[in-house]
Amino acid sequence: MTPLKTTLGIVCIICLNILIFSFIHRSRLCELSIKGEHQEVAAKLACIAG
């Protein structure tokens, strides 16, 4: 395999894992944050109470 195909395969697997995780936890997932040493990444979803 070429390095480009390997990289694209890894990106596809990561995206698939994120999609599966969000579908499993979608009723409880309103905010996801990942904190690093010097940065923070947060994703906020529009959640409906109920």
mmCIF file of N, CA, C and O in Angstrom:
data_model
loop_
_atom_site.group_PDB
_atom_site.id
_atom_site.type_symbol
_atom_site.label_atom_id
_atom_site.label_comp_id
_atom_site.label_asym_id
_atom_site.label_seq_id
_atom_site.Cartn_x
_atom_site.Cartn_y
_atom_site.Cartn_z
ATOM 1 N N MET A 1 0.836 -1.196 0.000
ATOM 2 C CA MET A 1 0.000 0.000 0.000
ATOM 3 C C MET A 1 0.875 1.251 0.000
ATOM 4 O O MET A 1 1.920 1.278 0.635
ATOM 5 N N THR A 2 0.376 2.267 -0.643
ATOM 6 C CA THR A 2 1.106 3.529 -0.634
ATOM 7 C C THR A 2 0.789 4.281 0.653
ATOM 8 O O THR A 2 -0.234 4.038 1.294
ATOM 9 N N PRO A 3 1.654 5.188 1.054
ATOM 10 C CA PRO A 3 1.390 5.959 2.283
ATOM 11 C C PRO A 3 0.089 6.752 2.221
ATOM 12 O O PRO A 3 -0.585 6.925 3.240
ATOM 13 N N LEU A 4 -0.293 7.220 1.038
ATOM 14 C CA LEU A 4 -1.532 7.979 0.906
ATOM 15 C C LEU A 4 -2.748 7.090 1.193
ATOM 16 O O LEU A 4 -3.660 7.492 1.919
ATOM 17 N N LYS A 5 -2.746 5.885 0.662
ATOM 18 C CA LYS A 5 -3.863 4.968 0.914
ATOM 19 C C LYS A 5 -3.929 4.569 2.377
ATOM 20 O O LYS A 5 -5.011 4.454 2.951
ATOM 21 N N THR A 6 -2.767 4.384 2.996
ATOM 22 C CA THR A 6 -2.733 4.044 4.415
ATOM 23 C C THR A 6 -3.296 5.181 5.250
ATOM 24 O O THR A 6 -4.104 4.963 6.157
ATOM 25 N N THR A 7 -2.899 6.412 4.938
ATOM 26 C CA THR A 7 -3.390 7.581 5.666
ATOM 27 C C THR A 7 -4.889 7.746 5.491
ATOM 28 O O THR A 7 -5.610 8.014 6.457
ATOM 29 N N LEU A 8 -5.382 7.590 4.276
ATOM 30 C CA LEU A 8 -6.822 7.702 4.026
ATOM 31 C C LEU A 8 -7.598 6.607 4.765
ATOM 32 O O LEU A 8 -8.686 6.845 5.279
ATOM 33 N N GLY A 9 -7.033 5.406 4.819
ATOM 34 C CA GLY A 9 -7.670 4.321 5.555
ATOM 35 C C GLY A 9 -7.775 4.630 7.043
ATOM 36 O O GLY A 9 -8.809 4.397 7.668
ATOM 37 N N ILE A 10 -6.704 5.178 7.613
ATOM 38 C CA ILE A 10 -6.719 5.532 9.034
ATOM 39 C C ILE A 10 -7.736 6.635 9.306
ATOM 40 O O ILE A 10 -8.481 6.582 10.287
ATOM 41 N N VAL A 11 -7.791 7.638 8.440
ATOM 42 C CA VAL A 11 -8.768 8.732 8.616
ATOM 43 C C VAL A 11 -10.191 8.193 8.527
ATOM 44 O O VAL A 11 -11.061 8.580 9.311
ATOM 45 N N CYS A 12 -10.457 7.293 7.602
ATOM 46 C CA CYS A 12 -11.792 6.700 7.476
ATOM 47 C C CYS A 12 -12.165 5.899 8.717
ATOM 48 O O CYS A 12 -13.304 5.985 9.190
ATOM 49 N N ILE A 13 -11.237 5.154 9.273
ATOM 50 C CA ILE A 13 -11.506 4.373 10.483
ATOM 51 C C ILE A 13 -11.800 5.300 11.659
ATOM 52 O O ILE A 13 -12.732 5.057 12.440
ATOM 53 N N ILE A 14 -11.048 6.381 11.790
ATOM 54 C CA ILE A 14 -11.287 7.339 12.880
ATOM 55 C C ILE A 14 -12.657 7.984 12.737
ATOM 56 O O ILE A 14 -13.410 8.092 13.710
ATOM 57 N N CYS A 15 -13.013 8.393 11.529
ATOM 58 C CA CYS A 15 -14.330 9.004 11.300
ATOM 59 C C CYS A 15 -15.460 8.016 11.591
ATOM 60 O O CYS A 15 -16.475 8.389 12.175
ATOM 61 N N LEU A 16 -15.283 6.781 11.197
ATOM 62 C CA LEU A 16 -16.285 5.756 11.458
ATOM 63 C C LEU A 16 -16.454 5.534 12.963
ATOM 64 O O LEU A 16 -17.579 5.421 13.452
ATOM 65 N N ASN A 17 -15.359 5.506 13.687
ATOM 66 C CA ASN A 17 -15.440 5.356 15.138
ATOM 67 C C ASN A 17 -16.155 6.527 15.795
ATOM 68 O O ASN A 17 -16.940 6.337 16.724
ATOM 69 N N ILE A 18 -15.910 7.741 15.324
ATOM 70 C CA ILE A 18 -16.595 8.917 15.869
ATOM 71 C C ILE A 18 -18.086 8.842 15.591
ATOM 72 O O ILE A 18 -18.916 9.133 16.462
ATOM 73 N N LEU A 19 -18.465 8.430 14.391
ATOM 74 C CA LEU A 19 -19.883 8.295 14.065
ATOM 75 C C LEU A 19 -20.567 7.237 14.930
ATOM 76 O O LEU A 19 -21.669 7.454 15.447
ATOM 77 N N ILE A 20 -19.935 6.102 15.092
ATOM 78 C CA ILE A 20 -20.514 5.033 15.919
ATOM 79 C C ILE A 20 -20.654 5.499 17.361
ATOM 80 O O ILE A 20 -21.688 5.288 17.997
ATOM 81 N N PHE A 21 -19.623 6.162 17.890
ATOM 82 C CA PHE A 21 -19.668 6.666 19.262
ATOM 83 C C PHE A 21 -20.810 7.663 19.435
ATOM 84 O O PHE A 21 -21.538 7.624 20.424
ATOM 85 N N SER A 22 -20.988 8.563 18.472
ATOM 86 C CA SER A 22 -22.038 9.570 18.603
ATOM 87 C C SER A 22 -23.430 8.950 18.504
ATOM 88 O O SER A 22 -24.358 9.400 19.174
ATOM 89 N N PHE A 23 -23.626 7.914 17.694
ATOM 90 C CA PHE A 23 -24.922 7.255 17.620
ATOM 91 C C PHE A 23 -25.227 6.462 18.886
ATOM 92 O O PHE A 23 -26.369 6.387 19.316
ATOM 93 N N ILE A 24 -24.211 5.870 19.498
ATOM 94 C CA ILE A 24 -24.427 5.111 20.731
ATOM 95 C C ILE A 24 -24.799 6.034 21.880
ATOM 96 O O ILE A 24 -25.676 5.730 22.677
ATOM 97 N N HIS A 25 -24.149 7.183 21.961
ATOM 98 C CA HIS A 25 -24.327 8.084 23.091
ATOM 99 C C HIS A 25 -25.136 9.326 22.748
ATOM 100 O O HIS A 25 -25.077 10.312 23.476
ATOM 101 N N ARG A 26 -25.895 9.324 21.681
ATOM 102 C CA ARG A 26 -26.556 10.556 21.243
ATOM 103 C C ARG A 26 -27.607 11.056 22.214
ATOM 104 O O ARG A 26 -27.871 12.252 22.274
ATOM 105 N N SER A 27 -28.227 10.191 23.003
ATOM 106 C CA SER A 27 -29.228 10.675 23.959
ATOM 107 C C SER A 27 -28.575 11.374 25.136
ATOM 108 O O SER A 27 -29.198 12.194 25.790
ATOM 109 N N ARG A 28 -27.301 11.078 25.406
ATOM 110 C CA ARG A 28 -26.609 11.683 26.545
ATOM 111 C C ARG A 28 -25.500 12.632 26.129
ATOM 112 O O ARG A 28 -24.904 13.296 26.966
ATOM 113 N N LEU A 29 -25.200 12.720 24.868
ATOM 114 C CA LEU A 29 -24.060 13.483 24.404
ATOM 115 C C LEU A 29 -24.489 14.878 23.966
ATOM 116 O O LEU A 29 -24.999 15.071 22.878
ATOM 117 N N CYS A 30 -24.323 15.858 24.837
ATOM 118 C CA CYS A 30 -24.618 17.245 24.475
ATOM 119 C C CYS A 30 -23.330 18.042 24.294
ATOM 120 O O CYS A 30 -23.299 19.007 23.566
ATOM 121 N N GLU A 31 -22.284 17.624 24.987
ATOM 122 C CA GLU A 31 -21.005 18.305 24.856
ATOM 123 C C GLU A 31 -19.877 17.294 25.006
ATOM 124 O O GLU A 31 -19.885 16.461 25.899
ATOM 125 N N LEU A 32 -18.933 17.373 24.114
ATOM 126 C CA LEU A 32 -17.754 16.524 24.158
ATOM 127 C C LEU A 32 -16.544 17.443 24.150
ATOM 128 O O LEU A 32 -16.405 18.282 23.271
ATOM 129 N N SER A 33 -15.700 17.323 25.158
ATOM 130 C CA SER A 33 -14.501 18.156 25.189
ATOM 131 C C SER A 33 -13.284 17.293 25.476
ATOM 132 O O SER A 33 -13.335 16.366 26.280
ATOM 133 N N ILE A 34 -12.226 17.624 24.793
ATOM 134 C CA ILE A 34 -10.946 16.948 24.965
ATOM 135 C C ILE A 34 -9.940 18.023 25.345
ATOM 136 O O ILE A 34 -9.735 18.985 24.602
ATOM 137 N N LYS A 35 -9.347 17.861 26.523
ATOM 138 C CA LYS A 35 -8.410 18.870 27.021
ATOM 139 C C LYS A 35 -6.992 18.332 26.939
ATOM 140 O O LYS A 35 -6.705 17.232 27.376
ATOM 141 N N GLY A 36 -6.131 19.151 26.387
ATOM 142 C CA GLY A 36 -4.723 18.823 26.313
ATOM 143 C C GLY A 36 -3.935 19.741 27.232
ATOM 144 O O GLY A 36 -4.494 20.496 28.025
ATOM 145 N N GLU A 37 -2.638 19.686 27.099
ATOM 146 C CA GLU A 37 -1.787 20.496 27.961
ATOM 147 C C GLU A 37 -1.951 21.988 27.677
ATOM 148 O O GLU A 37 -2.022 22.788 28.594
ATOM 149 N N HIS A 38 -2.045 22.360 26.398
ATOM 150 C CA HIS A 38 -2.125 23.769 26.034
ATOM 151 C C HIS A 38 -3.361 24.101 25.202
ATOM 152 O O HIS A 38 -3.486 25.227 24.723
ATOM 153 N N GLN A 39 -4.241 23.149 25.011
ATOM 154 C CA GLN A 39 -5.395 23.409 24.154
ATOM 155 C C GLN A 39 -6.587 22.588 24.597
ATOM 156 O O GLN A 39 -6.461 21.613 25.323
ATOM 157 N N GLU A 40 -7.756 23.020 24.145
ATOM 158 C CA GLU A 40 -8.990 22.300 24.428
ATOM 159 C C GLU A 40 -9.843 22.288 23.163
ATOM 160 O O GLU A 40 -9.981 23.305 22.500
ATOM 161 N N VAL A 41 -10.383 21.131 22.850
ATOM 162 C CA VAL A 41 -11.273 20.982 21.708
ATOM 163 C C VAL A 41 -12.637 20.590 22.252
ATOM 164 O O VAL A 41 -12.763 19.634 23.015
ATOM 165 N N ALA A 42 -13.679 21.351 21.892
ATOM 166 C CA ALA A 42 -15.016 21.066 22.398
ATOM 167 C C ALA A 42 -16.000 21.038 21.230
ATOM 168 O O ALA A 42 -15.925 21.829 20.310
ATOM 169 N N ALA A 43 -16.919 20.087 21.302
ATOM 170 C CA ALA A 43 -17.998 19.980 20.325
ATOM 171 C C ALA A 43 -19.310 20.030 21.093
ATOM 172 O O ALA A 43 -19.547 19.234 21.985
ATOM 173 N N LYS A 44 -20.159 20.986 20.762
ATOM 174 C CA LYS A 44 -21.445 21.132 21.448
ATOM 175 C C LYS A 44 -22.565 20.856 20.448
ATOM 176 O O LYS A 44 -22.575 21.378 19.349
ATOM 177 N N LEU A 45 -23.495 20.012 20.866
ATOM 178 C CA LEU A 45 -24.639 19.667 20.025
ATOM 179 C C LEU A 45 -25.887 20.364 20.542
ATOM 180 O O LEU A 45 -25.984 20.677 21.730
ATOM 181 N N ALA A 46 -26.834 20.592 19.685
ATOM 182 C CA ALA A 46 -28.103 21.175 20.090
ATOM 183 C C ALA A 46 -28.942 20.073 20.726
ATOM 184 O O ALA A 46 -29.434 19.186 20.054
ATOM 185 N N CYS A 47 -29.086 20.110 22.043
ATOM 186 C CA CYS A 47 -29.815 19.084 22.772
ATOM 187 C C CYS A 47 -31.180 19.620 23.183
ATOM 188 O O CYS A 47 -31.313 20.754 23.619
ATOM 189 N N ILE A 48 -32.168 18.772 23.054
ATOM 190 C CA ILE A 48 -33.530 19.105 23.463
ATOM 191 C C ILE A 48 -33.788 18.438 24.787
ATOM 192 O O ILE A 48 -33.630 17.221 24.928
ATOM 193 N N ALA A 49 -34.177 19.223 25.786
ATOM 194 C CA ALA A 49 -34.462 18.666 27.110
ATOM 195 C C ALA A 49 -35.710 17.803 27.035
ATOM 196 O O ALA A 49 -36.695 18.142 26.392
ATOM 197 N N GLY A 50 -35.648 16.679 27.733
ATOM 198 C CA GLY A 50 -36.850 15.862 27.753
ATOM 199 C C GLY A 50 -36.627 14.454 27.785
ATOM 200 O O GLY A 50 -36.098 13.559 27.774
#
